Tab-separated table of C-alpha atoms in Angstrom:
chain	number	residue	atom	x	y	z
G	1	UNK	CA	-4.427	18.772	64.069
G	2	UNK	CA	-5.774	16.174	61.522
G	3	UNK	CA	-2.159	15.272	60.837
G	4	UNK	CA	-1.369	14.659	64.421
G	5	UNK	CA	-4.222	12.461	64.729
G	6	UNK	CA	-3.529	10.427	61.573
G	7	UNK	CA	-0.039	10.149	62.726
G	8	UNK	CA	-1.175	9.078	65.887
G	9	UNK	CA	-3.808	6.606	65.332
G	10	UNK	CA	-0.926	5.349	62.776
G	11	UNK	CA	1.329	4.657	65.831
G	12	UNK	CA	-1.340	3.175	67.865
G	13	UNK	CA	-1.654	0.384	64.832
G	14	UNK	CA	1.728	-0.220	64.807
G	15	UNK	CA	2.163	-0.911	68.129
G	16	UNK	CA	3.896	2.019	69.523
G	17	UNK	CA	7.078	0.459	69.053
G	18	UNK	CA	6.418	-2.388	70.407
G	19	UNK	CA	6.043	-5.823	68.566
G	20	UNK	CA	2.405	-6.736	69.435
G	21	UNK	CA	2.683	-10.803	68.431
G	22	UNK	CA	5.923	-11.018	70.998
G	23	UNK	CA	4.007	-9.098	73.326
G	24	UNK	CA	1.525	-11.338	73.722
G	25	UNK	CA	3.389	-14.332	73.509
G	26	UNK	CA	5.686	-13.435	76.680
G	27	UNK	CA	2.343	-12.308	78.481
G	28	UNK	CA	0.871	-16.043	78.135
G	29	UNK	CA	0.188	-17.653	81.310
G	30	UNK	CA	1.624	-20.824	81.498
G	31	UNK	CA	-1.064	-23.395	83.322
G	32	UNK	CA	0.827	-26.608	85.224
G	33	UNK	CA	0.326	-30.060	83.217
G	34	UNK	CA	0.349	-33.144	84.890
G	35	UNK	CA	-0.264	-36.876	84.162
G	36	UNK	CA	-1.011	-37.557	87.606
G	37	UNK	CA	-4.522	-38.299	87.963
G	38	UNK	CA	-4.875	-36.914	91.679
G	39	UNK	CA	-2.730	-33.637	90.922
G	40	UNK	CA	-5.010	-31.054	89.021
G	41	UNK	CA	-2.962	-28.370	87.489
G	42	UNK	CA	-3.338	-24.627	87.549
G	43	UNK	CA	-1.661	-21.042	86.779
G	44	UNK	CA	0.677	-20.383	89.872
G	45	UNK	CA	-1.270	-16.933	91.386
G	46	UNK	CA	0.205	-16.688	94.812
G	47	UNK	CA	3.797	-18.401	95.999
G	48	UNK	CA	2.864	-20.669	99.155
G	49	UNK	CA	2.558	-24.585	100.804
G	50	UNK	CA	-0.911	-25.525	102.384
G	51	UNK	CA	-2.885	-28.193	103.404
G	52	UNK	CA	-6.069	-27.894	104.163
G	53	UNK	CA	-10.251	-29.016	103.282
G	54	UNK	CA	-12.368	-27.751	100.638
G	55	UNK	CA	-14.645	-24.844	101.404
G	56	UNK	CA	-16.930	-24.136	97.776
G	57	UNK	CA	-18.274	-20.564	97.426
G	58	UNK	CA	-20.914	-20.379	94.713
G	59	UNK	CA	-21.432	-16.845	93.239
G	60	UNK	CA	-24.499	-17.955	91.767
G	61	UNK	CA	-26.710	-14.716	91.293
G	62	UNK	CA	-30.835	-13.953	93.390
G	63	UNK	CA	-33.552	-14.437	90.989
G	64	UNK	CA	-35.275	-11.106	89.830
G	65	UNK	CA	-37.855	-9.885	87.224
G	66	UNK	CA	-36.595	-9.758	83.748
G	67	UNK	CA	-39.674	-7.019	83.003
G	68	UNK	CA	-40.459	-3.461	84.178
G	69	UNK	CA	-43.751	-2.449	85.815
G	70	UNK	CA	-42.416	1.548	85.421
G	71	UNK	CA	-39.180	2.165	83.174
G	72	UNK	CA	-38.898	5.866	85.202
G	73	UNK	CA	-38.887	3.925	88.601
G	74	UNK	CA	-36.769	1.414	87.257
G	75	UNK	CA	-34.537	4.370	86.479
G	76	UNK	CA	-34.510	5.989	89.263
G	77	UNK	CA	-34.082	2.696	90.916
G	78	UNK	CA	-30.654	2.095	88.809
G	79	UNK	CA	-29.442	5.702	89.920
G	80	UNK	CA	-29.775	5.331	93.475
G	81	UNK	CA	-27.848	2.190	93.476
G	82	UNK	CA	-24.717	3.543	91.693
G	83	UNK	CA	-24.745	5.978	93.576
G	84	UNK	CA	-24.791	3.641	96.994
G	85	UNK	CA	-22.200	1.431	95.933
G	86	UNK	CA	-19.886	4.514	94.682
G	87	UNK	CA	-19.808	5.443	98.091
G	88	UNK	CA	-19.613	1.905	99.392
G	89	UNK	CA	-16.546	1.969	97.376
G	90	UNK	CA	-14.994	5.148	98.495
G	91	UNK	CA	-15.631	4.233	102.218
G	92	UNK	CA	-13.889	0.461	101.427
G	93	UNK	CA	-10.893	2.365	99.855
G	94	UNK	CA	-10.663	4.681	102.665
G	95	UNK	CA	-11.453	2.042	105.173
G	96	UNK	CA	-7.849	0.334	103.550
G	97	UNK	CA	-6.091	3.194	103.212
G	98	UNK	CA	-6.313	4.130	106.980
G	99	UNK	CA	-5.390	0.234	107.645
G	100	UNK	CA	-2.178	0.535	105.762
G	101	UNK	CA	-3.100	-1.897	103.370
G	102	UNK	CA	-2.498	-0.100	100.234
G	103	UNK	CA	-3.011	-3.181	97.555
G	104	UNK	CA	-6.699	-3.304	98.783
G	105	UNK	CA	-7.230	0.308	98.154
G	106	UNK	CA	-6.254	0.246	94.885
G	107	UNK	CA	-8.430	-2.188	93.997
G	108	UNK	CA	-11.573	0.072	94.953
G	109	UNK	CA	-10.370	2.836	93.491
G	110	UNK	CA	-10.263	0.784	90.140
G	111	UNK	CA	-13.552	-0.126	90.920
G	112	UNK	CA	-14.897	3.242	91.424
G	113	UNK	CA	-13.411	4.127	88.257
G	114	UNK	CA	-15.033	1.658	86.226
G	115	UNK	CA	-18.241	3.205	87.550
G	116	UNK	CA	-17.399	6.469	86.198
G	117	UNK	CA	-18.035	4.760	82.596
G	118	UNK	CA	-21.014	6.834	81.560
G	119	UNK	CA	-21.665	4.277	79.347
G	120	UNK	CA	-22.451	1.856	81.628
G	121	UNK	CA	-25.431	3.790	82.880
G	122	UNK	CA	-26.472	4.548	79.573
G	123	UNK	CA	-26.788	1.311	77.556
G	124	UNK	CA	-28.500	-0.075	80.569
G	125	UNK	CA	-31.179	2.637	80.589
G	126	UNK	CA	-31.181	1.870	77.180
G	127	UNK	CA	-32.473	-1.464	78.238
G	128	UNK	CA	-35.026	-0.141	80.550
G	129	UNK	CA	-36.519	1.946	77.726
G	130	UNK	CA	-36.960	-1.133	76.190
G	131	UNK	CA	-39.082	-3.066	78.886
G	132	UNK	CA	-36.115	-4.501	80.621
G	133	UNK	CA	-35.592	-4.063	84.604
G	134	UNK	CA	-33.706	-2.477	86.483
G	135	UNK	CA	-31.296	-5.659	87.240
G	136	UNK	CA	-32.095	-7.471	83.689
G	137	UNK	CA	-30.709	-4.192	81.552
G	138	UNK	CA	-27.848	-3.911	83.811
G	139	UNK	CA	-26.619	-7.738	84.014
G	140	UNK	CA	-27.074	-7.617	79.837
G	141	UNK	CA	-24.842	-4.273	80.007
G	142	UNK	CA	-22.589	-5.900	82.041
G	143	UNK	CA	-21.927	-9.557	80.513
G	144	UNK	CA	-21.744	-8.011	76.903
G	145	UNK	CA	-18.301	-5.768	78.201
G	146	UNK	CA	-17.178	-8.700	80.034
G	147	UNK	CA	-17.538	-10.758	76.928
G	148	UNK	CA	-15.676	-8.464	74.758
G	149	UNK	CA	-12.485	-7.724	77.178
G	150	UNK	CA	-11.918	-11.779	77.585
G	151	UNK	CA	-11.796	-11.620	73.830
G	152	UNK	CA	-8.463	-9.735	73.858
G	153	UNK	CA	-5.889	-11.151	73.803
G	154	UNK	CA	-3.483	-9.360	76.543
G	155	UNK	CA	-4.474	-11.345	79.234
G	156	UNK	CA	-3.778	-8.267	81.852
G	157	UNK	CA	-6.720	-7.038	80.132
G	158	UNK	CA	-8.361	-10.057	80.056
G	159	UNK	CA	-8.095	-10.032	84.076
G	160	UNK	CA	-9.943	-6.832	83.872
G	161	UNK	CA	-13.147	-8.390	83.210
G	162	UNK	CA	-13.345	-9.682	86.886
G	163	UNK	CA	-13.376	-6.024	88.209
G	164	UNK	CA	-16.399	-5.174	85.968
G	165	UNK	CA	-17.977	-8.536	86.567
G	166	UNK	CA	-17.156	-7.423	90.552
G	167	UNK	CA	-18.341	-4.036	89.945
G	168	UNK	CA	-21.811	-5.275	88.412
G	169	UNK	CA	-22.738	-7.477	90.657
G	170	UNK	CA	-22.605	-5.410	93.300
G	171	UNK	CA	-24.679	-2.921	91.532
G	172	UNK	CA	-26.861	-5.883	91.235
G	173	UNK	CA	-27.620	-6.928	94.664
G	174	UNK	CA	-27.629	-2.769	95.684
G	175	UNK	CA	-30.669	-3.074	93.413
G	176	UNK	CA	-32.317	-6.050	95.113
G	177	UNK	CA	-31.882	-4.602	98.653
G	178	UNK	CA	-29.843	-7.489	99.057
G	179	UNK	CA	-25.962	-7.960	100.746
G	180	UNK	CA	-24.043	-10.443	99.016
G	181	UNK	CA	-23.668	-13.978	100.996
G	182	UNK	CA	-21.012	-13.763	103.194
G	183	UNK	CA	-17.742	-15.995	103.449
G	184	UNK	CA	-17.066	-18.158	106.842
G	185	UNK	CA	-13.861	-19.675	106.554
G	186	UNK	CA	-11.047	-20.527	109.547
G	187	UNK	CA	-7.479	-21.309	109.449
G	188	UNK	CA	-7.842	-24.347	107.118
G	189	UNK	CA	-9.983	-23.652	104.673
G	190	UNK	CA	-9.311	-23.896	100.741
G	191	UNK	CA	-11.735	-21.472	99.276
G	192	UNK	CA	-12.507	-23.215	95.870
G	193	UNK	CA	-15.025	-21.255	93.581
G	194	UNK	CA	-15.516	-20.111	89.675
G	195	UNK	CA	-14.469	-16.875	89.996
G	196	UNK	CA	-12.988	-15.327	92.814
G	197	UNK	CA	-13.832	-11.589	92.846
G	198	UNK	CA	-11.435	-8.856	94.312
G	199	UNK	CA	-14.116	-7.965	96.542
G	200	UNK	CA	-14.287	-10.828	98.285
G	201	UNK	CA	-10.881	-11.354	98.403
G	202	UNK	CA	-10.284	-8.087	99.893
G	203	UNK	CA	-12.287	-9.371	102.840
G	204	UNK	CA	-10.287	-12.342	103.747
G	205	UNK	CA	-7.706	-11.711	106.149
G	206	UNK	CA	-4.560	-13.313	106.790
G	207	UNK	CA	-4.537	-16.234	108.996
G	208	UNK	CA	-7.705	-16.964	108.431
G	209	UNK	CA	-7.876	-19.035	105.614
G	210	UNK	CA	-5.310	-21.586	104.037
G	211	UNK	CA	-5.386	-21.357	100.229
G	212	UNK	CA	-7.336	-20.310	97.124
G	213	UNK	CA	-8.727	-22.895	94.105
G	214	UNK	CA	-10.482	-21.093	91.533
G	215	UNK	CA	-11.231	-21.997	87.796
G	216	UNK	CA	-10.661	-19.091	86.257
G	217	UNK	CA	-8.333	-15.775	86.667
G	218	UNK	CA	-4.547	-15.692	86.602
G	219	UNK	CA	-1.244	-14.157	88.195
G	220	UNK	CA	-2.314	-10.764	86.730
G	221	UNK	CA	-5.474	-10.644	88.288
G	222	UNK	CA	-6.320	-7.985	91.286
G	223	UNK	CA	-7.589	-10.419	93.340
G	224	UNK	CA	-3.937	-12.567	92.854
G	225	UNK	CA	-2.067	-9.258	93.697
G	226	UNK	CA	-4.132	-8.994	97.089
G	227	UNK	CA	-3.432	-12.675	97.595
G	228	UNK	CA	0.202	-12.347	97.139
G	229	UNK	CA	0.302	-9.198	99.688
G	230	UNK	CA	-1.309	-11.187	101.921
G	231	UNK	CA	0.965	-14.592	101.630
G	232	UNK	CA	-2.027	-16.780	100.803
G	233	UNK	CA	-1.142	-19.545	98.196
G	234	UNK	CA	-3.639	-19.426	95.337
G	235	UNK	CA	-3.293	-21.266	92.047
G	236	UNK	CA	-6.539	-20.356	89.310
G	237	UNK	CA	-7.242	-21.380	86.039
G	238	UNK	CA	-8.126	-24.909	87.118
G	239	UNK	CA	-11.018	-24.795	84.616
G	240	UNK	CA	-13.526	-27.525	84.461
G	241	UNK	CA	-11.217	-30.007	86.617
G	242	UNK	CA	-12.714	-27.601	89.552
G	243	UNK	CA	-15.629	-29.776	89.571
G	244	UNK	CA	-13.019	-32.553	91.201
G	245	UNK	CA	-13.080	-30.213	94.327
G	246	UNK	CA	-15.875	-31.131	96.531
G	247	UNK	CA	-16.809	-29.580	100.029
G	248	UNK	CA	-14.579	-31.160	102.756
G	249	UNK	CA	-12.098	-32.891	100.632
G	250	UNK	CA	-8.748	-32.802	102.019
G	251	UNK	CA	-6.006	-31.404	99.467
G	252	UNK	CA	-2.318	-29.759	99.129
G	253	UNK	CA	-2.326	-25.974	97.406
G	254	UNK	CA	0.848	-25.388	96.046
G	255	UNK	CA	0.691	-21.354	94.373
G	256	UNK	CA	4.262	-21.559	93.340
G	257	UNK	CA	4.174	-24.636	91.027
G	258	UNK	CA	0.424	-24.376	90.742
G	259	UNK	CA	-1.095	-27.419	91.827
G	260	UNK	CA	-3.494	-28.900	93.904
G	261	UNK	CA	-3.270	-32.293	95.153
G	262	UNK	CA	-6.516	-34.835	96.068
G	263	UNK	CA	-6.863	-36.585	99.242
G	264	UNK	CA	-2.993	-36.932	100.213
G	265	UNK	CA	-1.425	-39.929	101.814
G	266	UNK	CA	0.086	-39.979	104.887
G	267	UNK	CA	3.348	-39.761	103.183
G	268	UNK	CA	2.403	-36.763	101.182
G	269	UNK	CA	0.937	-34.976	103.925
G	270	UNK	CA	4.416	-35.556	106.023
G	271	UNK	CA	6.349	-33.726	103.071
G	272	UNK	CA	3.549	-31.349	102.661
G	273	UNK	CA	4.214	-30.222	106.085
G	274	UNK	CA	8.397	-30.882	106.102
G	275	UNK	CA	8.412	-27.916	103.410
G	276	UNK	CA	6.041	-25.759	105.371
G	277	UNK	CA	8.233	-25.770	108.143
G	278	UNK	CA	11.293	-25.831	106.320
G	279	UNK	CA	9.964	-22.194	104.931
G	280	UNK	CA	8.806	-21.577	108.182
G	281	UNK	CA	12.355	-21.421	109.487
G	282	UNK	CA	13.989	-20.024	106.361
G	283	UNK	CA	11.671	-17.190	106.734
G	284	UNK	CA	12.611	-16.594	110.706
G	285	UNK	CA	15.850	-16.984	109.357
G	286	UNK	CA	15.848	-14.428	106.728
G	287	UNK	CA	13.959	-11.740	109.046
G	288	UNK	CA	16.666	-12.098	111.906
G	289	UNK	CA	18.837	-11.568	109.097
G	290	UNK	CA	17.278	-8.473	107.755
G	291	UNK	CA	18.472	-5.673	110.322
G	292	UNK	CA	22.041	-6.197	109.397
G	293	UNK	CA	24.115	-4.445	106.447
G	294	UNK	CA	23.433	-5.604	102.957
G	295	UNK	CA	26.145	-5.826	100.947
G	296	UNK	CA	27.630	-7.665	97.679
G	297	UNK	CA	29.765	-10.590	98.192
G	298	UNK	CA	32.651	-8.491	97.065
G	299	UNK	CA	31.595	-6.374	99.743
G	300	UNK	CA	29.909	-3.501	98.283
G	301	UNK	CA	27.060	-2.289	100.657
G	302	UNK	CA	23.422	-2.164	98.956
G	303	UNK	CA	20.667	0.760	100.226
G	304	UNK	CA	17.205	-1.172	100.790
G	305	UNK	CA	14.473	1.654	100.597
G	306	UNK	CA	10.771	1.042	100.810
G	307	UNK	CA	8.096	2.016	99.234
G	308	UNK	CA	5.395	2.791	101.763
G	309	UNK	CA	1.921	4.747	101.890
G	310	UNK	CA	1.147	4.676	105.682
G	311	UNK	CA	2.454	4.872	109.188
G	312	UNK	CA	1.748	0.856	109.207
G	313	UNK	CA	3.644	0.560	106.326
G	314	UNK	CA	6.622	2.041	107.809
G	315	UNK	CA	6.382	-0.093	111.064
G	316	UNK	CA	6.299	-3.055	108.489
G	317	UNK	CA	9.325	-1.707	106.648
G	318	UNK	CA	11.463	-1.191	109.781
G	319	UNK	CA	10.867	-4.901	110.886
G	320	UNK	CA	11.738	-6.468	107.730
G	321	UNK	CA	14.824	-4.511	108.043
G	322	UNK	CA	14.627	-1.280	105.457
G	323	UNK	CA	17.659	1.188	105.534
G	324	UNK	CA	15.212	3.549	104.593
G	325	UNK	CA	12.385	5.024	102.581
G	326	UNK	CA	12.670	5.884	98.950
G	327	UNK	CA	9.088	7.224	98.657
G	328	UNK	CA	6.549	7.813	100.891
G	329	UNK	CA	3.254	8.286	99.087
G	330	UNK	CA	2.184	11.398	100.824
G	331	UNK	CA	-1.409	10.996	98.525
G	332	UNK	CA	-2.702	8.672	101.453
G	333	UNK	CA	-3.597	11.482	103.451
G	334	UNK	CA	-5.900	12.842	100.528
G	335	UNK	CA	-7.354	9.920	99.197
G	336	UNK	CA	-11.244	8.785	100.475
G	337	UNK	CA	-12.163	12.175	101.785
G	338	UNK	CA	-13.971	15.002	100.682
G	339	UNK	CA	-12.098	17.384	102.851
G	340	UNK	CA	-8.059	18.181	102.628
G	341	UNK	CA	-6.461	17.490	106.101
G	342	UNK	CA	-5.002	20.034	108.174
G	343	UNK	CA	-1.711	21.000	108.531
G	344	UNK	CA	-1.484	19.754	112.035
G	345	UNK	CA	-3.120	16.256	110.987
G	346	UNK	CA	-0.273	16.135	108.456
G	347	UNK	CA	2.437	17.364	110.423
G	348	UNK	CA	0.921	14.055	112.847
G	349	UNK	CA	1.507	11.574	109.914
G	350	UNK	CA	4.574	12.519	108.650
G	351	UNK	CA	5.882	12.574	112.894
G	352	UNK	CA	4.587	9.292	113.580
G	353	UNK	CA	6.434	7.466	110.760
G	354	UNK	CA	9.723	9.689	111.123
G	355	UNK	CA	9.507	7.994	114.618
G	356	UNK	CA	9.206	4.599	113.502
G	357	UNK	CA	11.962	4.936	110.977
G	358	UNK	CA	13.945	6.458	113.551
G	359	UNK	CA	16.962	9.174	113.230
G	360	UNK	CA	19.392	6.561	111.231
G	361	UNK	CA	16.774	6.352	108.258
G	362	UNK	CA	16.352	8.345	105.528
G	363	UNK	CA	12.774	9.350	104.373
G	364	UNK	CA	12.259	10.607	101.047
């Protein structure tokens, strides 16, 4: 046993095959640079065109005692509100899940199991014992992890310090009694803030916003994966040039090159909006397109399968022109419940997406 561990921890420090230095080099995100001093340039985090005004979201945190009356209430007090927002996040998840919006479920199950971290808990009683409150020995808990994984230098990893940041803050307000401010937005807003938390992406919905403007974050982020599932054009990493954005300003997001431009001209708005409906019509185009054979141009025909983890899912799949599905995730009808369906509620499921891939689709 002590052999297999030296071994292993031996293979950890060399990489595990991998080279670590090219690693990280090809995982750099590249941030747009541009001379232009209207055009502020950011990381490309979501493909997409818009045009739209500024709507700033601050995520500044309530005021609260940095001292303890009673470390045992205090406590208590830090229990109960894991324990609310662990089942905040399990109904969220579940809420998703049923939706057939699998990317958003995900990102509460992460969430939940951050929470799991004993540690957590611990170091921030820790803190209690020593005087601290409730919210002052958690926030400490939470900034010094968040400090230490934007120190690495994988920046998927790095990303991972907005879940916990997420994570904590909701902790934070559960201990207040308070519900986090929320977000009013329509059609044509550009949400613009520091940090945009999955969470609160996760409660934007499509169509009713433009584009996202944030100054930190990347592609790899959760909250750029939701925005990409969505189609919402997000660039982040703007940094301190964020400050440029002020509420009602007029701009141009573009997520694929990463840019944001400042108070367009009439010219620039007219091309801004040629190339939206140029993709406008490509995409029509393309989805008209999609229920006939794919095939090579040397003729060889090509299988499309989805992947899919709901009955919405397969609706989705069959528009957009699937010849069938390669997996179906049959773990959706298990996950944010404490009770295993029924055989009848799964023989439902699996009938109501067999009908909506009809008898000339397979389903794996």
């Amino acid at each position: 046993a002590a052999e297999a561990i030296a071994a292993l921890r031996q293979a950890i420090a060399d990489g595990l095959g991998e080279n670590p230095e090219q690693a990280a080099t090809l995982q750099q995100e590249e941030r747009l640079v541009t001379g232009d001093a209207q055009l502020l340039g950011g990381v490309p985090a979501s493909p997409g065109l818009a045009i739209g005004e500024v709507k700033l979201r601050s995520l500044a945190l309530p005021s609260f005692a940095r001292r303890a009356a009673d470390p045992g209430a205090a406590r208590a007090d830090l229990g109960r509100a894991l324990r609310e927002v662990r089942q905040k996040l399990a109904e969220d998840r579940a809420r998703f899940a049923s939706a057939g919006q699998p990317e958003k479920a995900e990102v509460f199950a992460a969430h939940a199991e951050l929470l799991q971290d004993t540690g957590l808990r611990s170091d921030a009683e820790r803190g209690i014992t020593r005087d601290g409150s409730a919210p002052a020995a958690w926030l400490e808990v939470i900034e010094g992890r968040c400090e230490k994984l934007r120190a690495l230098r994988n920046p998927l990893l790095r990303q991972r310090a907005d879940d916990l940041k997420d994570v904590g803050r909701r902790v934070l307000f559960a201990l207040l009694g308070q519900q986090p401010p929320a977000l009013v937005l329509d059609r044509d807003s550009v949400l613009v803030c520091e940090d945009l938390t999955p969470s609160m992406v996760s409660a934007l919905e499509p169509g009713k916003i433009a584009a996202i403007v944030t100054a930190s974050g990347g592609a790899s982020s959760h909250a750029a994966i939701i925005a990409r599932s969505m189609g919402v054009p997000y660039v982040a990493g703007l940094g301190d040039e964020l400050a440029r954005l002020q509420e009602g300003l007029e701009v141009i997001v573009d997520g694929e090159r990463g840019s944001v431009q400042l108070q367009p001209g009439a010219d620039v708005r007219q091309q801004a909006r040629a190339r939206i409906e140029r993709s406008d019509v490509t995409a029509q185009h393309l989805t008209a397109q999609a229920q006939g054979p794919a095939r090579t141009l040397d003729g060889h025909p090509v299988e499309v399968g989805a992947n899919i983890g709901s009955a919405r899912d397969a609706a989705l799949a069959v528009a957009q022109g699937c010849d069938g599905v390669g997996l179906l995730r049959s773990e959706f009808l298990f996950q944010g419940r404490r009770d295993a369906p029924s055989v009848a509620e799964q023989r439902r499921q699996y009938e109501t997406i067999a009908r909506s891939l009809g008898p000339s689709r397979s389903l794996v």
